[in-house]
Coordinates of C-alpha atoms in Angstrom, one line a residue:
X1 CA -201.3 -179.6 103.9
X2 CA -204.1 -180.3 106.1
X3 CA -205.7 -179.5 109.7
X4 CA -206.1 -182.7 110.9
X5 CA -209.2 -182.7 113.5
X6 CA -209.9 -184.8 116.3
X7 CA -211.1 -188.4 115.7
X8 CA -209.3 -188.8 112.2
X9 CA -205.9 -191.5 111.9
X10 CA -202.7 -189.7 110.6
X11 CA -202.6 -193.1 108.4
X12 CA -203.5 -193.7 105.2
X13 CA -205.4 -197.1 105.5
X14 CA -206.3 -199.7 108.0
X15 CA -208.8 -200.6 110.5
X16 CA -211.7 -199.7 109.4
X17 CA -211.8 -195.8 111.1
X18 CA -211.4 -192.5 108.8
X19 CA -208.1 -191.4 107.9
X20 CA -206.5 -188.1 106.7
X21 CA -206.9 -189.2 103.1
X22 CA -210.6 -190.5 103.9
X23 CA -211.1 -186.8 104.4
X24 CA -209.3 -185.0 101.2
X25 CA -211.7 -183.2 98.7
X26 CA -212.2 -185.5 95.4
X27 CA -210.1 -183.6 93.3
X28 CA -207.3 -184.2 95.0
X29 CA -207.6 -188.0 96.3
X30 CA -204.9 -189.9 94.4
X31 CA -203.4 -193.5 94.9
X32 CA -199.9 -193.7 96.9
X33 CA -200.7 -190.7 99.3
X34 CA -200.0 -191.3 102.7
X35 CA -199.5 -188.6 105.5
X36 CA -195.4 -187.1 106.3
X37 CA -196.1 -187.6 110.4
X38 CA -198.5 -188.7 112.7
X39 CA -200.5 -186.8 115.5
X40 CA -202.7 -189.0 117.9
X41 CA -206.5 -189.5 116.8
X42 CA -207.3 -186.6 119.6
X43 CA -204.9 -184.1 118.6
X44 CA -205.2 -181.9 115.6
X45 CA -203.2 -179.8 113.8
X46 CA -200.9 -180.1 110.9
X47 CA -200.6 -182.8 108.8
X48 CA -198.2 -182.6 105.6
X49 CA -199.7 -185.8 103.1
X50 CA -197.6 -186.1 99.8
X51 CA -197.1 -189.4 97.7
X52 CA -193.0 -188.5 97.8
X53 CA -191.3 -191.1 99.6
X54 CA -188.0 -189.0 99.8
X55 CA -189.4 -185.7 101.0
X56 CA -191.0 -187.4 103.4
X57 CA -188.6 -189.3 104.8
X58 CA -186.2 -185.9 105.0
X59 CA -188.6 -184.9 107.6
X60 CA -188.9 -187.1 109.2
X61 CA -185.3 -188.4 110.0
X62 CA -184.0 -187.6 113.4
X63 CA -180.7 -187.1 111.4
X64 CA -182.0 -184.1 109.5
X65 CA -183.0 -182.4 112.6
X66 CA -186.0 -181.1 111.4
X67 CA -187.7 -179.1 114.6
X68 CA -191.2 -179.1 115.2
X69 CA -193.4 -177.3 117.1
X70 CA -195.9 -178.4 119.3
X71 CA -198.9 -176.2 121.1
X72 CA -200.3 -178.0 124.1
X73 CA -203.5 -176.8 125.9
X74 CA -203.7 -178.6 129.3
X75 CA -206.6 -178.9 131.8
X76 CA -205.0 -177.8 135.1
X77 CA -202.6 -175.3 135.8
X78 CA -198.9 -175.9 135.0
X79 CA -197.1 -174.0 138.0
X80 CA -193.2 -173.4 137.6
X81 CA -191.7 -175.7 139.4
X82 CA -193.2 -177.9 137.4
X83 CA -192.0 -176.2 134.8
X84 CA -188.5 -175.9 135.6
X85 CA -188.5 -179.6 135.8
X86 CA -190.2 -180.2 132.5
X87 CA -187.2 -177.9 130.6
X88 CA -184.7 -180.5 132.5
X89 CA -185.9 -183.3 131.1
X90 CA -188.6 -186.2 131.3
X91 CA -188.0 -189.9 131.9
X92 CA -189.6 -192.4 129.0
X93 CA -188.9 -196.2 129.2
X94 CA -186.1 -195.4 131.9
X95 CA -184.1 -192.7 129.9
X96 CA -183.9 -189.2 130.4
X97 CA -185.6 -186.8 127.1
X98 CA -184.4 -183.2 127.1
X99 CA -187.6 -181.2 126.9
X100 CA -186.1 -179.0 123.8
X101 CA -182.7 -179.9 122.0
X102 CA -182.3 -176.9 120.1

């Protein structure tokens, strides 16, 4: 488990910037890590890394229906009307996302 911080990829290798395993203590660096999920290189939080293939892709699947949880701290006031609308739904690449499906 790690806290990922701000300015670190959820990836394992690549382009030249730190990663989540770029960051792991010594002891437990390994080869075939790679992190269960991905948060954006500004966000931090939670960050499962594991070398198990399966496990990881158990949580991931949309078909397991693993919920997650996300915290979001936003620079202006989010009123309720805006609210209300954000529990109806959002529109992404012309399609309607529920806000919550559980």
């Amino acid at each position: 488990m790690m806290n990922k911080p701000k300015g670190v990829i959820s990836a394992s290798n690549g382009r030249g910037e730190l990663h989540v395993t770029d960051i792991l203590p010594d002891d437990m660096k390994r080869k075939n890590l790679f992190p269960a999920g991905r948060l954006d290189i500004d966000t931090t939080g939670f960050v499962l890394i594991t070398d198990n293939g399966e496990l990881a892709h158990k949580i991931l699947s949309p078909k397991n229906h693993i919920p997650k949880t996300y915290i979001a701290v936003l620079d202006k006031p989010f009123d309720n009307v805006l609210a209300d609308e954000f529990k109806i739904g959002v529109e992404l690449d012309g399609k309607k996302m529920p806000a919550c499906r559980y």
